[in-house]
mmCIF file of C-alpha atoms and ligand atoms in Angstrom:
data_model
loop_
_atom_site.group_PDB
_atom_site.id
_atom_site.type_symbol
_atom_site.label_atom_id
_atom_site.label_comp_id
_atom_site.label_asym_id
_atom_site.label_seq_id
_atom_site.Cartn_x
_atom_site.Cartn_y
_atom_site.Cartn_z
ATOM 1 C CA MET A 1 -0.119 -0.404 0.067
ATOM 2 C CA SER A 2 1.574 3.625 -1.106
ATOM 3 C CA GLU A 3 1.532 6.282 1.412
ATOM 4 C CA LEU A 4 0.944 10.078 0.490
ATOM 5 C CA PRO A 5 4.064 11.994 -0.055
ATOM 6 C CA PRO A 6 5.129 14.202 2.507
ATOM 7 C CA THR A 7 4.437 17.125 -0.165
ATOM 8 C CA ALA A 8 1.519 20.150 -0.527
ATOM 9 C CA GLY A 9 -1.453 18.913 -2.020
ATOM 10 C CA ILE A 10 -4.844 20.103 -2.430
ATOM 11 C CA GLY A 11 -8.687 19.288 -2.351
ATOM 12 C CA LEU A 12 -10.315 18.678 -5.675
ATOM 13 C CA ARG A 13 -12.876 20.423 -6.364
ATOM 14 C CA ALA A 14 -15.654 20.507 -9.423
ATOM 15 C CA PRO A 15 -14.723 23.982 -10.498
ATOM 16 C CA HIS A 16 -10.829 22.364 -10.822
ATOM 17 C CA VAL A 17 -11.185 19.245 -11.751
ATOM 18 C CA ARG A 18 -11.069 19.551 -15.802
ATOM 19 C CA ALA A 19 -8.207 21.781 -15.794
ATOM 20 C CA VAL A 20 -6.130 19.415 -12.654
ATOM 21 C CA ARG A 21 -7.175 16.646 -15.401
ATOM 22 C CA ASP A 22 -6.322 17.539 -18.531
ATOM 23 C CA ASP A 23 -3.648 20.692 -17.627
ATOM 24 C CA ARG A 24 -1.858 18.346 -15.008
ATOM 25 C CA PRO A 25 -0.472 20.860 -13.056
ATOM 26 C CA PRO A 26 2.486 20.482 -10.664
ATOM 27 C CA ILE A 27 0.742 19.587 -7.294
ATOM 28 C CA GLY A 28 1.992 16.969 -5.149
ATOM 29 C CA TRP A 29 -1.321 15.062 -4.720
ATOM 30 C CA LEU A 30 -4.989 15.184 -4.463
ATOM 31 C CA GLU A 31 -7.831 14.264 -2.013
ATOM 32 C CA VAL A 32 -11.563 14.108 -2.906
ATOM 33 C CA HIS A 33 -14.454 13.650 -0.947
ATOM 34 C CA SER A 34 -15.323 10.039 -1.147
ATOM 35 C CA GLU A 35 -18.964 10.394 -1.424
ATOM 36 C CA ASN A 36 -18.633 11.972 -5.019
ATOM 37 C CA TYR A 37 -17.545 9.293 -6.267
ATOM 38 C CA PHE A 38 -20.247 6.557 -5.061
ATOM 39 C CA ALA A 39 -21.711 6.094 -8.288
ATOM 40 C CA ASP A 40 -21.657 2.569 -10.221
ATOM 41 C CA GLY A 41 -19.957 5.094 -13.481
ATOM 42 C CA GLY A 42 -19.685 8.183 -15.272
ATOM 43 C CA PRO A 43 -18.221 10.881 -15.741
ATOM 44 C CA ALA A 44 -17.172 11.881 -12.410
ATOM 45 C CA LEU A 45 -15.441 8.556 -11.564
ATOM 46 C CA ALA A 46 -13.823 8.397 -14.908
ATOM 47 C CA SER A 47 -11.675 11.843 -14.886
ATOM 48 C CA LEU A 48 -10.548 10.360 -11.067
ATOM 49 C CA ASP A 49 -9.679 7.272 -12.735
ATOM 50 C CA ARG A 50 -7.360 9.336 -15.361
ATOM 51 C CA ILE A 51 -6.630 12.015 -12.516
ATOM 52 C CA ALA A 52 -5.528 8.862 -10.263
ATOM 53 C CA ALA A 53 -2.909 7.629 -12.566
ATOM 54 C CA SER A 54 -1.015 11.013 -12.485
ATOM 55 C CA TYR A 55 -1.296 11.956 -8.511
ATOM 56 C CA PRO A 56 -1.582 10.354 -5.437
ATOM 57 C CA LEU A 57 -4.568 10.274 -4.081
ATOM 58 C CA SER A 58 -6.544 10.321 -0.782
ATOM 59 C CA LEU A 59 -10.424 9.907 -0.294
ATOM 60 C CA HIS A 60 -11.515 11.882 2.372
ATOM 61 C CA GLY A 61 -15.015 10.776 3.797
ATOM 62 C CA VAL A 62 -17.694 13.112 5.304
ATOM 63 C CA GLY A 63 -20.418 10.818 5.599
ATOM 64 C CA LEU A 64 -19.516 7.591 8.125
ATOM 65 C CA ALA A 65 -20.513 8.916 11.003
ATOM 66 C CA LEU A 66 -17.877 7.159 13.331
ATOM 67 C CA GLY A 67 -19.538 8.642 16.524
ATOM 68 C CA SER A 68 -22.853 7.981 15.729
ATOM 69 C CA VAL A 69 -24.905 5.317 18.029
ATOM 70 C CA ALA A 70 -26.984 4.741 14.918
ATOM 71 C CA PRO A 71 -25.767 1.498 13.487
ATOM 72 C CA LEU A 72 -22.952 1.788 10.964
ATOM 73 C CA ASP A 73 -24.093 2.351 7.761
ATOM 74 C CA ARG A 74 -23.655 -0.973 5.638
ATOM 75 C CA GLU A 75 -24.333 0.068 2.362
ATOM 76 C CA HIS A 76 -22.345 3.144 2.397
ATOM 77 C CA LEU A 77 -19.237 1.336 3.856
ATOM 78 C CA ARG A 78 -19.787 -1.258 1.027
ATOM 79 C CA LYS A 79 -19.994 1.851 -1.447
ATOM 80 C CA LEU A 80 -16.681 3.242 0.555
ATOM 81 C CA ALA A 81 -15.305 0.160 0.125
ATOM 82 C CA ARG A 82 -15.913 -0.371 -3.639
ATOM 83 C CA LEU A 83 -14.333 2.842 -4.493
ATOM 84 C CA VAL A 84 -10.984 2.071 -2.399
ATOM 85 C CA ASP A 85 -10.832 -1.084 -4.362
ATOM 86 C CA ARG A 86 -11.035 0.483 -7.312
ATOM 87 C CA MET A 87 -8.650 3.407 -7.337
ATOM 88 C CA GLN A 88 -6.006 2.300 -4.589
ATOM 89 C CA PRO A 89 -5.614 5.328 -2.699
ATOM 90 C CA ALA A 90 -2.647 6.398 -0.625
ATOM 91 C CA SER A 91 -4.651 7.542 1.949
ATOM 92 C CA VAL A 92 -8.748 6.791 3.423
ATOM 93 C CA SER A 93 -9.380 9.278 6.381
ATOM 94 C CA GLU A 94 -12.899 10.020 7.797
ATOM 95 C CA HIS A 95 -14.141 12.588 10.762
ATOM 96 C CA LEU A 96 -13.980 12.122 14.279
ATOM 97 C CA CYS A 97 -17.932 13.482 14.745
ATOM 98 C CA TRP A 98 -21.187 12.132 14.766
ATOM 99 C CA GLY A 99 -23.646 13.132 12.013
ATOM 100 C CA ALA A 100 -26.589 9.875 11.438
ATOM 101 C CA PHE A 101 -29.370 9.416 14.143
ATOM 102 C CA GLY A 102 -32.992 8.066 13.847
ATOM 103 C CA GLY A 103 -32.424 7.141 10.329
ATOM 104 C CA ARG A 104 -31.376 11.049 9.174
ATOM 105 C CA HIS A 105 -28.262 11.814 8.515
ATOM 106 C CA PHE A 106 -26.976 15.393 8.890
ATOM 107 C CA ASN A 107 -24.736 17.329 6.877
ATOM 108 C CA ASP A 108 -22.766 18.616 9.894
ATOM 109 C CA LEU A 109 -19.823 17.248 11.738
ATOM 110 C CA LEU A 110 -21.313 16.930 14.910
ATOM 111 C CA PRO A 111 -19.244 17.714 17.895
ATOM 112 C CA LEU A 112 -18.721 14.288 20.057
ATOM 113 C CA PRO A 113 -18.630 14.357 24.601
ATOM 114 C CA PHE A 114 -14.996 13.300 25.538
ATOM 115 C CA THR A 115 -15.845 10.565 27.888
ATOM 116 C CA ALA A 116 -14.509 6.526 28.191
ATOM 117 C CA GLU A 117 -18.174 5.440 26.869
ATOM 118 C CA ALA A 118 -17.627 7.287 23.297
ATOM 119 C CA LEU A 119 -14.074 6.447 23.315
ATOM 120 C CA ASP A 120 -15.248 2.764 23.506
ATOM 121 C CA HIS A 121 -17.974 3.085 21.213
ATOM 122 C CA VAL A 122 -15.733 4.888 18.297
ATOM 123 C CA CYS A 123 -13.034 2.719 18.503
ATOM 124 C CA VAL A 124 -15.496 -0.534 17.692
ATOM 125 C CA ARG A 125 -16.226 1.663 14.741
ATOM 126 C CA VAL A 126 -13.044 2.218 13.427
ATOM 127 C CA ALA A 127 -12.137 -1.216 14.203
ATOM 128 C CA GLU A 128 -15.098 -2.150 11.723
ATOM 129 C CA ILE A 129 -14.311 -0.052 9.367
ATOM 130 C CA GLN A 130 -10.687 -0.863 9.075
ATOM 131 C CA ASP A 131 -11.611 -4.269 8.830
ATOM 132 C CA VAL A 132 -14.228 -3.970 6.000
ATOM 133 C CA LEU A 133 -11.585 -1.799 4.159
ATOM 134 C CA ARG A 134 -8.541 -3.729 5.390
ATOM 135 C CA ARG A 135 -6.411 -1.089 6.031
ATOM 136 C CA PRO A 136 -5.814 1.147 8.447
ATOM 137 C CA ILE A 137 -7.884 4.838 8.179
ATOM 138 C CA LEU A 138 -6.762 8.384 9.443
ATOM 139 C CA VAL A 139 -9.401 9.916 11.775
ATOM 140 C CA GLU A 140 -9.660 14.005 11.608
ATOM 141 C CA ASN A 141 -10.522 16.237 14.818
ATOM 142 C CA VAL A 142 -13.167 18.743 13.785
ATOM 143 C CA SER A 143 -13.814 22.248 14.994
ATOM 144 C CA THR A 144 -17.020 22.499 17.075
ATOM 145 C CA TYR A 145 -18.914 25.103 18.360
ATOM 146 C CA ALA A 146 -20.321 23.319 21.618
ATOM 147 C CA THR A 147 -18.697 20.922 24.277
ATOM 148 C CA PHE A 148 -20.673 18.454 26.653
ATOM 149 C CA PRO A 149 -20.381 18.749 30.373
ATOM 150 C CA GLU A 150 -20.327 15.293 30.307
ATOM 151 C CA SER A 151 -16.650 15.573 28.796
ATOM 152 C CA ASP A 152 -13.994 14.579 31.307
ATOM 153 C CA ILE A 153 -10.920 13.659 28.396
ATOM 154 C CA PRO A 154 -9.364 16.556 26.975
ATOM 155 C CA GLU A 155 -9.730 16.382 23.402
ATOM 156 C CA ALA A 156 -6.248 15.983 22.413
ATOM 157 C CA ASP A 157 -6.055 13.070 24.800
ATOM 158 C CA PHE A 158 -9.139 11.644 23.387
ATOM 159 C CA VAL A 159 -7.801 11.814 19.770
ATOM 160 C CA ALA A 160 -4.356 9.968 20.950
ATOM 161 C CA ALA A 161 -6.376 7.121 22.522
ATOM 162 C CA VAL A 162 -8.520 6.376 19.508
ATOM 163 C CA ALA A 163 -5.176 6.076 17.523
ATOM 164 C CA ALA A 164 -3.577 3.957 20.406
ATOM 165 C CA ARG A 165 -6.596 1.563 20.965
ATOM 166 C CA SER A 166 -7.955 1.288 16.977
ATOM 167 C CA GLY A 167 -4.501 1.110 15.171
ATOM 168 C CA CYS A 168 -5.920 3.945 12.991
ATOM 169 C CA GLY A 169 -3.844 6.966 11.850
ATOM 170 C CA LEU A 170 -4.470 10.663 12.358
ATOM 171 C CA LEU A 171 -5.117 13.363 10.148
ATOM 172 C CA LEU A 172 -4.166 16.479 12.047
ATOM 173 C CA ASP A 173 -6.474 19.357 10.869
ATOM 174 C CA VAL A 174 -4.171 22.350 12.240
ATOM 175 C CA ASN A 175 -7.141 24.899 11.455
ATOM 176 C CA ASN A 176 -9.853 22.736 13.458
ATOM 177 C CA VAL A 177 -7.266 22.736 16.246
ATOM 178 C CA HIS A 178 -6.999 26.509 16.309
ATOM 179 C CA VAL A 179 -10.482 27.098 15.921
ATOM 180 C CA ASN A 180 -11.404 25.095 18.964
ATOM 181 C CA ALA A 181 -8.638 26.252 21.066
ATOM 182 C CA ARG A 182 -10.436 30.260 20.408
ATOM 183 C CA ASN A 183 -13.738 28.777 21.034
ATOM 184 C CA HIS A 184 -12.818 26.517 23.755
ATOM 185 C CA GLY A 185 -10.271 28.339 25.463
ATOM 186 C CA VAL A 186 -8.221 25.187 24.889
ATOM 187 C CA ASP A 187 -4.104 25.540 24.468
ATOM 188 C CA ALA A 188 -3.265 25.263 20.820
ATOM 189 C CA GLU A 189 0.554 24.262 21.194
ATOM 190 C CA ALA A 190 -0.245 21.658 24.479
ATOM 191 C CA TYR A 191 -3.143 19.887 21.733
ATOM 192 C CA ILE A 192 -0.614 19.506 19.100
ATOM 193 C CA ALA A 193 2.367 17.881 21.678
ATOM 194 C CA THR A 194 -0.006 15.776 23.081
ATOM 195 C CA LEU A 195 -0.459 13.683 19.652
ATOM 196 C CA PRO A 196 1.623 10.565 19.387
ATOM 197 C CA ILE A 197 4.266 11.859 16.606
ATOM 198 C CA ASP A 198 4.342 8.318 15.083
ATOM 199 C CA ARG A 199 0.630 8.658 14.175
ATOM 200 C CA VAL A 200 0.119 11.796 12.495
ATOM 201 C CA ARG A 201 -0.049 10.974 9.098
ATOM 202 C CA GLU A 202 -1.860 13.875 6.979
ATOM 203 C CA ILE A 203 -2.350 17.593 7.763
ATOM 204 C CA HIS A 204 -5.358 20.246 6.722
ATOM 205 C CA LEU A 205 -4.774 23.658 6.519
ATOM 206 C CA ALA A 206 -7.588 25.950 5.570
ATOM 207 C CA GLY A 207 -9.335 29.305 6.325
ATOM 208 C CA PHE A 208 -12.165 30.319 8.529
ATOM 209 C CA ASP A 209 -14.583 33.275 9.324
ATOM 210 C CA ASP A 210 -13.675 35.325 12.253
ATOM 211 C CA SER A 211 -16.504 37.860 11.915
ATOM 212 C CA GLY A 212 -19.398 37.022 14.851
ATOM 213 C CA PRO A 213 -18.996 36.161 18.047
ATOM 214 C CA ILE A 214 -17.186 32.317 17.664
ATOM 215 C CA VAL A 215 -14.561 31.316 15.191
ATOM 216 C CA ILE A 216 -16.319 29.874 12.119
ATOM 217 C CA ASP A 217 -14.595 27.394 9.893
ATOM 218 C CA THR A 218 -15.770 27.784 6.439
ATOM 219 C CA HIS A 219 -12.903 26.366 4.263
ATOM 220 C CA GLY A 220 -13.589 29.674 2.352
ATOM 221 C CA ALA A 221 -10.489 32.057 3.014
ATOM 222 C CA HIS A 222 -6.795 31.781 3.011
ATOM 223 C CA VAL A 223 -5.345 29.967 5.984
ATOM 224 C CA ALA A 224 -4.882 32.766 8.879
ATOM 225 C CA PRO A 225 -1.137 33.794 10.159
ATOM 226 C CA PRO A 226 -1.999 31.987 13.540
ATOM 227 C CA VAL A 227 -2.836 28.682 11.521
ATOM 228 C CA TRP A 228 0.730 28.996 9.467
ATOM 229 C CA ALA A 229 2.300 29.844 12.996
ATOM 230 C CA LEU A 230 0.797 26.623 14.830
ATOM 231 C CA TYR A 231 1.638 24.563 11.072
ATOM 232 C CA GLU A 232 4.927 25.378 11.764
ATOM 233 C CA ALA A 233 4.640 23.573 15.544
ATOM 234 C CA ALA A 234 3.369 20.939 14.029
ATOM 235 C CA LEU A 235 6.005 20.932 11.595
ATOM 236 C CA ALA A 236 8.591 20.678 14.287
ATOM 237 C CA ARG A 237 6.816 18.291 16.394
ATOM 238 C CA PHE A 238 6.056 15.771 13.385
ATOM 239 C CA GLY A 239 8.201 16.165 10.685
ATOM 240 C CA ALA A 240 7.560 16.856 7.178
ATOM 241 C CA VAL A 241 3.667 15.645 7.011
ATOM 242 C CA PRO A 242 2.035 15.384 3.744
ATOM 243 C CA THR A 243 -0.338 18.718 4.221
ATOM 244 C CA LEU A 244 -3.239 19.451 2.505
ATOM 245 C CA ILE A 245 -4.890 22.902 1.506
ATOM 246 C CA GLU A 246 -8.696 22.808 1.867
ATOM 247 C CA TRP A 247 -10.865 25.375 -0.107
ATOM 248 C CA ASP A 248 -14.308 24.315 -0.209
ATOM 249 C CA THR A 249 -16.639 27.348 -0.216
ATOM 250 C CA ASP A 250 -16.124 30.441 -2.210
ATOM 251 C CA ILE A 251 -13.634 28.451 -4.610
ATOM 252 C CA PRO A 252 -10.616 30.507 -5.783
ATOM 253 C CA PRO A 253 -9.582 30.167 -9.030
ATOM 254 C CA LEU A 254 -6.758 26.886 -9.178
ATOM 255 C CA GLY A 255 -3.981 29.077 -8.622
ATOM 256 C CA VAL A 256 -4.736 30.740 -5.469
ATOM 257 C CA LEU A 257 -4.798 26.765 -4.236
ATOM 258 C CA LEU A 258 -1.751 25.986 -5.747
ATOM 259 C CA ASP A 259 0.256 29.295 -4.339
ATOM 260 C CA GLU A 260 -1.400 28.287 -0.894
ATOM 261 C CA ALA A 261 0.095 24.841 -1.419
ATOM 262 C CA ALA A 262 3.408 26.206 -2.683
ATOM 263 C CA ARG A 263 3.753 28.190 0.874
ATOM 264 C CA ALA A 264 3.024 25.141 2.986
ATOM 265 C CA GLN A 265 5.703 23.483 0.553
ATOM 266 C CA ALA A 266 8.438 25.602 1.589
ATOM 267 C CA LEU A 267 7.464 24.868 4.782
ATOM 268 C CA LEU A 268 7.691 21.520 4.397
ATOM 269 C CA ASP A 269 11.061 21.617 2.621
ATOM 270 C CA ARG A 270 12.512 23.959 5.389
ATOM 271 C CA CYS A 271 11.435 20.904 8.213
ATOM 272 C CA ALA A 272 12.776 18.289 6.108
ATOM 273 C CA ALA A 273 16.576 20.584 5.553
ATOM 274 C CA ASP A 274 16.542 20.921 9.261
ATOM 275 C CA ARG A 275 15.903 17.419 10.054
ATOM 276 C CA ALA A 276 18.675 16.301 7.463
ATOM 277 C CA SER A 277 20.986 18.713 8.779
ATOM 278 C CA VAL A 278 20.333 17.842 12.549
ATOM 279 C CA ARG A 279 20.942 14.240 11.329
ATOM 280 C CA ALA A 280 24.309 15.041 9.667
ATOM 281 C CA ALA A 281 25.663 16.770 12.757
ATOM 282 C CA ALA A 282 24.540 13.780 14.721
ATOM 283 C CA CYS A 283 26.690 11.434 12.165
ATOM 284 C CA ASP A 284 29.838 13.754 12.535
ATOM 285 C CA THR A 285 29.578 13.690 16.286
ATOM 286 C CA ALA A 286 29.256 9.987 16.467
ATOM 287 C CA ALA A 287 32.229 9.675 14.093
ATOM 288 C CA ALA A 288 34.623 11.863 15.641
HETATM 289 FE FE1 FE2 B 1 -10.271 18.914 7.459
#
């Protein structure tokens, strides 16, 4: 099973599919929303076949509802497994949230209570999904606008425990950490420092709306300066991790996304160079 390269990628959205498919701009890798390709066939899937022949691909799901108490949607999982078999993606990821109840699916990534009971539940579901897909998935921390009084585990510890117990990897959304830190008064750098170094396999960067009483994760703006700063802290801890620019609303021209990815790539390059010089210095010391 191949892995994502430790470079910058972009989320591939409908307005850019044709340009990416036909012009093949220099991007490290691409991420798509799995559910957009659940059809039996058709032009969207055919385009993705061509794109996947040229770029490493990440399938990022929004509908498996890892934390829902409703039974796991077997039909949804079957369609995902079929897409995974077809595309052989470098990565498959989902969100640490719930989103279905009483036969209804909600269009939101809803927050979980961070309790031992919820942790047990999520870990069972992640293990079940990984068994069906026959591969580890990445689980992403989400932005939230409410917390539960029942929560007695810090979010970062909860996320780390999901990885430790289920064997999944982590998709660290740095913007979501910043948004939650602002909304709930959490220490963002301490959050990053809590996550296990060897489990963070992908990073997301995105923009938010700061115009109201709380910060809203819109994926509709440039990555903000404090998120870039937090990203540098994440690279210092986790090394050069595949990094995605997510932009889902008010989608700009492709060139804007490529410029944003280039900024991430420059930081990834610096991180890799710093680590290489530390290793070289350690070898010199050992040889002396
Ligand atoms: Fe994300």
